[in-house]
Short mmCIF file of C-alpha atoms (C1' of nucleotides) and ligand atoms in Angstrom, two decimals:
data_model
loop_
_atom_site.label_atom_id
_atom_site.label_comp_id
_atom_site.label_asym_id
_atom_site.label_seq_id
_atom_site.Cartn_x
_atom_site.Cartn_y
_atom_site.Cartn_z
CA MET Z 19 165.64 139.21 65.02
CA GLN Z 20 166.14 142.72 63.19
CA THR Z 21 165.66 146.04 65.23
CA VAL Z 22 163.68 148.60 64.09
CA ASP Z 23 166.91 150.64 63.08
CA ASP Z 24 168.56 147.38 61.47
CA ILE Z 25 165.42 147.60 58.94
CA LEU Z 26 165.63 151.14 58.32
CA LYS Z 27 169.45 151.01 57.58
CA ILE Z 28 168.66 147.62 55.33
CA LYS Z 29 166.08 149.52 53.30
CA LYS Z 30 168.15 153.12 53.45
CA VAL Z 31 165.65 155.03 54.94
CA LYS Z 32 167.07 157.60 57.45
CA SER Z 33 165.85 156.59 61.34
CA THR Z 34 164.07 159.95 62.82
CA ALA Z 35 161.68 159.74 65.72
CA ILE Z 36 158.64 159.53 63.81
CA ARG Z 37 159.51 156.51 61.35
CA THR Z 38 161.00 154.78 64.67
CA VAL Z 39 157.68 155.12 66.54
CA VAL Z 40 155.65 154.06 63.41
CA LEU Z 41 157.46 151.23 62.56
CA THR Z 42 157.86 150.11 66.11
CA HIS Z 43 154.22 150.24 65.90
CA LEU Z 44 153.36 148.39 62.94
CA LEU Z 45 155.53 145.43 64.11
CA LYS Z 46 153.81 144.65 66.96
CA GLN Z 47 150.50 144.43 65.30
CA GLU Z 48 148.88 141.46 64.24
CA LYS Z 49 146.60 142.71 61.52
CA ALA Z 50 147.16 145.50 58.82
CA GLN Z 51 146.84 148.96 59.98
CA SER Z 52 145.29 151.77 58.59
CA LEU Z 53 146.58 155.82 58.81
CA LYS Z 54 143.52 156.25 61.34
CA ASP Z 55 144.65 153.22 63.18
CA ILE Z 56 147.92 154.67 63.47
CA GLU Z 57 146.90 157.98 64.46
CA ASN Z 58 144.84 156.76 67.00
CA ALA Z 59 147.34 154.86 68.22
CA LEU Z 60 150.36 157.33 68.25
CA ILE Z 61 147.79 160.26 69.47
CA TYR Z 62 150.78 163.03 69.67
CA THR Z 63 151.97 162.48 66.08
CA ASP Z 64 150.17 164.37 63.40
CA ARG Z 65 148.45 162.48 60.73
CA SER Z 66 150.01 164.16 57.98
CA SER Z 67 153.35 163.22 58.94
CA ILE Z 68 152.32 159.55 59.50
CA PHE Z 69 151.04 159.64 56.00
CA ARG Z 70 154.42 160.96 54.36
CA THR Z 71 155.96 157.95 56.78
CA LEU Z 72 154.03 155.42 55.60
CA LYS Z 73 154.48 156.56 51.68
CA THR Z 74 158.18 156.83 52.61
CA PHE Z 75 157.91 153.50 53.96
CA GLU Z 76 156.04 151.96 50.92
CA GLU Z 77 158.37 153.14 48.34
CA ASN Z 78 161.37 152.01 50.14
CA LYS Z 79 159.54 148.39 50.49
CA VAL Z 80 159.60 148.66 54.50
CA ILE Z 81 156.04 148.10 54.55
CA HIS Z 82 153.41 147.04 51.99
CA SER Z 83 149.78 148.48 51.30
CA ILE Z 84 146.72 146.38 51.18
CA GLU Z 85 143.42 147.63 49.28
CA ASP Z 86 141.15 145.54 51.58
CA GLY Z 87 137.70 147.48 50.15
CA SER Z 88 137.08 148.71 53.54
CA GLY Z 89 137.75 152.04 52.27
CA MET Z 90 140.85 152.66 54.15
CA THR Z 91 144.10 151.39 52.95
CA LYS Z 92 146.10 149.42 55.39
CA TYR Z 93 149.79 148.66 56.04
CA ALA Z 94 151.55 145.97 57.27
CA VAL Z 95 155.73 145.66 57.54
CA CYS Z 96 156.96 143.38 54.78
CA ALA Z 97 158.58 140.09 55.53
CA GLU Z 98 162.67 139.79 56.11
CA GLY Z 99 163.85 139.71 52.62
CA CYS Z 100 161.05 140.93 50.80
CA ASN Z 101 161.36 143.10 48.08
CA CYS Z 102 157.68 143.12 47.16
CA ALA Z 103 158.47 141.55 43.35
CA PRO Z 104 155.74 139.16 42.19
CA GLU Z 105 157.11 136.23 44.02
CA ASP Z 106 157.38 138.27 47.30
CA LEU Z 107 153.54 138.47 47.38
CA HIS Z 108 150.99 136.82 49.62
CA TYR Z 109 147.63 136.63 49.96
CA HIS Z 110 145.71 138.62 52.53
CA PHE Z 111 142.50 138.05 54.54
CA TYR Z 112 139.54 140.56 55.27
CA CYS Z 113 137.21 139.72 58.20
CA THR Z 114 133.91 141.29 56.94
CA SER Z 115 132.62 140.80 61.02
CA CYS Z 116 135.73 142.55 62.77
CA ASP Z 117 137.02 144.44 59.93
CA LYS Z 118 140.43 143.44 60.25
CA THR Z 119 143.09 142.70 57.76
CA PHE Z 120 145.67 139.65 57.82
CA CYS Z 121 148.66 139.16 55.87
CA LEU Z 122 148.82 135.39 55.15
CA PHE Z 123 152.64 135.09 54.86
CA ASP Z 124 152.29 131.58 54.29
CA VAL Z 125 150.31 131.62 51.44
CA PRO Z 126 152.14 132.53 48.46
CA ILE Z 127 150.30 133.58 45.33
CA PRO Z 128 150.18 130.68 42.72
CA LYS Z 129 151.46 131.71 39.18
CA ILE Z 130 148.55 133.23 37.56
CA GLN Z 131 147.81 132.47 33.86
CA LEU Z 132 147.80 135.92 32.57
CA PRO Z 133 146.64 136.83 28.98
CA GLU Z 134 149.52 137.02 26.01
CA ASN Z 135 151.78 139.57 26.68
CA PHE Z 136 150.79 140.72 29.76
CA LYS Z 137 153.42 141.34 32.32
CA LEU Z 138 152.80 141.11 36.02
CA GLN Z 139 154.36 143.15 38.47
CA GLN Z 140 152.66 143.55 41.33
CA ALA Z 141 149.09 142.22 43.20
CA ASN Z 142 146.65 143.23 45.91
CA MET Z 143 144.81 139.65 46.66
CA VAL Z 144 142.48 140.13 49.14
CA ALA Z 145 140.15 137.02 50.35
CA LYS Z 146 137.13 138.03 52.54
CA GLY Z 147 135.15 136.00 54.92
CA LEU Z 148 135.16 135.35 58.48
CA CYS Z 149 138.34 134.83 60.65
CA GLY Z 150 138.73 132.23 63.09
CA HIS Z 151 137.52 134.40 66.02
CA CYS Z 152 134.61 135.66 64.19
CA ASN Z 153 133.45 132.12 62.50
CA LYS Z 154 131.91 130.79 65.62
CA MET O 6 122.40 135.33 24.68
CA GLN O 7 120.94 137.18 27.38
CA THR O 8 119.44 140.46 26.64
CA VAL O 9 119.37 142.94 29.21
CA ASP O 10 115.75 142.31 30.32
CA ASP O 11 116.51 138.78 30.68
CA ILE O 12 119.20 139.48 32.77
CA LEU O 13 117.27 141.83 35.08
CA LYS O 14 114.42 139.31 35.50
CA ILE O 15 116.66 136.51 36.30
CA LYS O 16 118.14 138.52 38.85
CA LYS O 17 115.02 139.79 40.32
CA VAL O 18 115.85 143.41 39.86
CA LYS O 19 112.90 145.41 38.21
CA SER O 20 113.57 147.14 34.84
CA THR O 21 113.73 151.04 34.90
CA ALA O 22 115.37 153.28 31.99
CA ILE O 23 117.96 154.10 34.20
CA ARG O 24 118.96 150.35 35.07
CA THR O 25 118.49 149.40 31.43
CA VAL O 26 120.86 152.00 29.81
CA VAL O 27 123.64 151.24 32.61
CA LEU O 28 123.57 147.57 32.24
CA THR O 29 123.19 147.85 28.46
CA HIS O 30 126.71 150.27 28.84
CA LEU O 31 128.40 147.90 31.00
CA LEU O 32 127.57 144.78 28.67
CA LYS O 33 129.64 146.51 25.79
CA GLN O 34 132.60 147.31 27.96
CA GLU O 35 135.97 145.27 27.55
CA LYS O 36 137.29 146.80 30.57
CA ALA O 37 135.62 147.45 34.11
CA GLN O 38 133.90 151.13 34.34
CA SER O 39 134.10 153.50 37.44
CA LEU O 40 131.29 155.55 38.61
CA LYS O 41 133.06 158.23 36.91
CA ASP O 42 133.41 156.18 33.29
CA ILE O 43 129.45 155.64 33.37
CA GLU O 44 128.80 159.11 34.29
CA ASN O 45 131.01 160.68 31.26
CA ALA O 46 129.32 157.80 28.95
CA LEU O 47 125.71 158.66 29.91
CA ILE O 48 125.98 162.54 30.37
CA TYR O 49 122.22 163.01 30.96
CA THR O 50 122.02 160.46 33.77
CA ASP O 51 122.54 161.55 37.64
CA ARG O 52 125.30 160.48 39.38
CA SER O 53 123.67 159.68 42.27
CA SER O 54 121.16 157.61 40.28
CA ILE O 55 123.89 155.68 38.59
CA PHE O 56 125.25 155.24 41.77
CA ARG O 57 122.32 153.51 43.62
CA THR O 58 121.63 151.68 40.16
CA LEU O 59 125.05 150.26 40.63
CA LYS O 60 124.53 149.49 44.63
CA THR O 61 121.29 147.80 43.43
CA PHE O 62 123.10 145.78 40.67
CA GLU O 63 125.69 144.62 43.25
CA GLU O 64 123.29 143.65 45.84
CA ASN O 65 121.52 141.61 43.38
CA LYS O 66 124.79 139.98 41.72
CA VAL O 67 124.10 141.36 38.36
CA ILE O 68 127.78 142.69 38.27
CA HIS O 69 130.45 142.68 40.99
CA SER O 70 132.94 145.40 41.86
CA ILE O 71 136.55 145.47 41.96
CA GLU O 72 138.67 147.55 44.02
CA ASP O 73 141.80 147.94 41.70
CA GLY O 74 143.69 150.09 43.90
CA SER O 75 143.17 153.37 41.38
CA GLY O 76 140.82 155.14 43.86
CA MET O 77 137.90 154.65 42.02
CA THR O 78 135.87 151.29 42.53
CA LYS O 79 135.15 149.55 39.34
CA TYR O 80 132.43 147.55 38.05
CA ALA O 81 131.65 144.59 35.42
CA VAL O 82 128.77 142.29 34.68
CA CYS O 83 128.86 139.00 36.34
CA ALA O 84 129.08 135.90 33.93
CA GLU O 85 126.00 134.02 33.03
CA GLY O 86 125.12 131.71 35.85
CA CYS O 87 127.36 133.54 38.45
CA ASN O 88 126.17 133.88 41.96
CA CYS O 89 129.16 135.78 43.57
CA ALA O 90 130.13 132.76 45.45
CA PRO O 91 133.85 132.05 46.19
CA GLU O 92 133.54 129.16 43.55
CA ASP O 93 132.41 131.83 40.58
CA LEU O 94 135.12 134.41 41.51
CA HIS O 95 138.25 135.30 38.95
CA TYR O 96 141.23 137.45 39.25
CA HIS O 97 141.20 140.91 37.88
CA PHE O 98 144.17 142.52 36.05
CA TYR O 99 144.96 146.14 36.47
CA CYS O 100 147.24 148.04 33.97
CA THR O 101 149.41 150.26 35.68
CA SER O 102 150.05 152.00 32.35
CA CYS O 103 146.87 152.59 30.78
CA ASP O 104 144.74 152.38 34.10
CA LYS O 105 142.57 149.93 32.53
CA THR O 106 141.01 147.03 34.73
CA PHE O 107 139.99 143.29 33.37
CA CYS O 108 138.43 140.78 34.46
CA LEU O 109 140.06 137.18 33.94
CA PHE O 110 136.73 135.19 33.73
CA ASP O 111 139.23 132.60 32.40
CA VAL O 112 141.40 132.33 35.38
CA PRO O 113 139.46 130.85 38.24
CA ILE O 114 140.66 131.60 41.86
CA PRO O 115 142.56 128.36 43.14
CA LYS O 116 141.54 126.84 46.71
CA ILE O 117 143.60 128.99 49.14
CA GLN O 118 144.59 127.33 52.39
CA LEU O 119 143.22 129.38 55.01
CA PRO O 120 144.41 129.59 58.67
CA GLU O 121 142.48 127.27 61.04
CA ASN O 122 138.41 128.01 61.59
CA PHE O 123 138.80 131.02 58.83
CA LYS O 124 135.71 131.17 55.92
CA LEU O 125 135.76 132.33 52.75
CA GLN O 126 132.86 134.36 51.24
CA GLN O 127 134.34 136.80 48.56
CA ALA O 128 137.44 137.97 47.13
CA ASN O 129 139.07 140.90 45.78
CA MET O 130 141.75 139.58 43.80
CA VAL O 131 143.87 142.34 41.37
CA ALA O 132 147.11 141.29 39.75
CA LYS O 133 148.65 144.65 38.41
CA GLY O 134 151.55 145.61 35.91
CA LEU O 135 151.09 145.94 31.71
CA CYS O 136 148.42 144.69 29.60
CA GLY O 137 148.92 143.46 26.34
CA HIS O 138 148.71 146.65 24.81
CA CYS O 139 151.06 148.49 26.99
CA ASN O 140 153.77 145.79 27.09
CA LYS O 141 155.46 146.62 24.15
"C1'" DC N 30 178.85 179.52 63.38
"C1'" DT N 31 176.35 179.32 58.88
"C1'" DT N 32 174.15 177.16 55.67
"C1'" DA N 33 171.34 173.69 52.94
"C1'" DG N 34 168.18 170.03 52.61
"C1'" DG N 35 165.33 166.61 54.46
"C1'" DG N 36 161.48 166.17 58.17
"C1'" DT N 37 157.18 167.91 60.54
"C1'" DG N 38 152.88 170.49 62.27
"C1'" DC N 39 149.34 172.44 61.13
"C1'" DA N 40 145.69 174.10 58.12
"C1'" DA N 41 143.43 173.64 53.68
"C1'" DC N 42 142.08 171.16 50.13
"C1'" DT N 43 140.67 167.50 46.41
"C1'" DC N 44 137.43 164.26 45.00
"C1'" DG N 45 135.11 159.84 45.24
"C1'" DA N 46 131.38 158.27 47.65
"C1'" DT N 47 127.54 158.60 50.07
"C1'" DT N 48 122.97 160.98 52.17
"C1'" DG N 49 118.32 163.85 52.75
"C1'" DC N 50 114.95 165.32 50.68
"C1'" DA N 51 111.24 166.76 47.75
"C1'" DA N 52 109.23 165.46 43.08
"C1'" DA N 53 108.09 162.18 39.87
"C1'" DG N 54 106.77 157.52 38.59
"C1'" DT N 55 104.78 152.98 39.42
"C1'" DT N 56 102.24 149.56 41.84
"C1'" DT N 57 98.50 148.09 44.97
"C1'" DA N 58 94.04 148.51 47.39
"C1'" DC N 59 89.67 149.26 47.04
"C1'" DG L 5 89.15 154.64 37.88
"C1'" DT L 6 91.14 156.46 41.88
"C1'" DA L 7 93.71 157.38 45.91
"C1'" DA L 8 97.40 155.78 48.85
"C1'" DA L 9 101.76 153.16 49.35
"C1'" DC L 10 105.64 152.25 48.01
"C1'" DT L 11 109.76 152.73 44.75
"C1'" DT L 12 112.81 155.63 41.77
"C1'" DT L 13 115.09 159.48 40.42
"C1'" DG L 14 117.64 164.32 40.47
"C1'" DC L 15 119.66 167.55 42.72
"C1'" DA L 16 122.33 169.71 46.24
"C1'" DA L 17 124.83 169.06 50.58
"C1'" DT L 18 127.83 166.52 53.06
"C1'" DC L 19 131.27 163.09 54.42
"C1'" DG L 20 135.77 161.18 54.95
"C1'" DA L 21 140.01 159.37 53.53
"C1'" DG L 22 143.82 160.93 51.32
"C1'" DT L 23 146.84 164.66 49.64
"C1'" DT L 24 149.10 169.30 49.63
"C1'" DG L 25 151.10 174.05 50.47
"C1'" DC L 26 153.85 176.47 53.43
"C1'" DA L 27 156.21 177.92 57.10
"C1'" DC L 28 159.18 176.03 61.22
"C1'" DC L 29 162.49 173.00 62.46
"C1'" DC L 30 166.36 169.95 62.91
"C1'" DT L 31 170.60 168.01 61.44
"C1'" DA L 32 174.61 167.06 58.74
"C1'" DA L 33 178.57 169.21 55.92
"C1'" DG L 34 181.56 172.94 55.49
MN1 MN C 13 150.63 141.42 53.36
MN1 MN C 14 135.60 140.70 37.43
ZN1 ZN C 15 137.02 138.65 62.25
ZN1 ZN C 16 147.43 148.83 29.35
#
DNA sequence: CTTAGGGTGCAACTCGATTGCAAAGTTTAC
DNA sequence: GTAAACTTTGCAATCGAGTTGCACCCTAAG
């Protein structure tokens, strides 16, 4: 199991107090977190610092972002070995009832037949509906 | 070929001047349009009226919206017969170079293996990269 | 110790989205 | 036909997530 500092080291991101606490928080979550989620959880940490931390993490592929249509970008820690290349991508699921967004790490994205000459670089794939808890 | 009024009638949306002009505009586009795109194209029409028109269209499945991660929601006319049900969905493509978003109407979404008890209702699937024009 | 450069906190700002409200237009009931 | 009832539109104001400027802080290098 990788520790927070292992991850930062592998991804070549300097370890700081805020980065450690943000990544520690993200690693504990079962659902992807918005900036506001993190802000609410880490009440003594400034929003813009968290924001810049998330940008740094995303640039360095520590985390990936998900646009789930809720109006707030969500973030989740990348799987070990993920390089955010097309073959590393996975689907996400947004529950329209409880507003949670999950990474479906086990559901890779199939080869999409793009039009002639198009080049795939990234993807934001979000299935929406009811999660197991809300679909009763 | 369906006319604008045919479409509105089928989708049970009352025809008005603004609705007609917005839908006519959308039907002419090869790329999905943002509120601002439409506002710029229809310079004498108020933004909030266009906004409400888009909401009405979306509620009534005249159009569908796409969150492409550009920060602006894009809209495109639904294909004939589309009911915006999971089986009617398709992938989208966002060009990171020219900022255009396309509906890949010919690329249906495969059956996604969701976790136990999850229920699929909608989806926002966006592949990103370079379009045929920018990938040179 | 001194300095340089990145990291952090705070406040201000941007901009797409959304809403309140009154005026204008349309439909319905009589 | 007319008036009330309802819907749509225009305008201005507001919201809120995201972003930025700047001064201060901290740490690593010399
Ligand atoms: Mn994910
Ligand atoms: Mn589409
Ligand atoms: Zn749920
Ligand atoms: Zn392009």
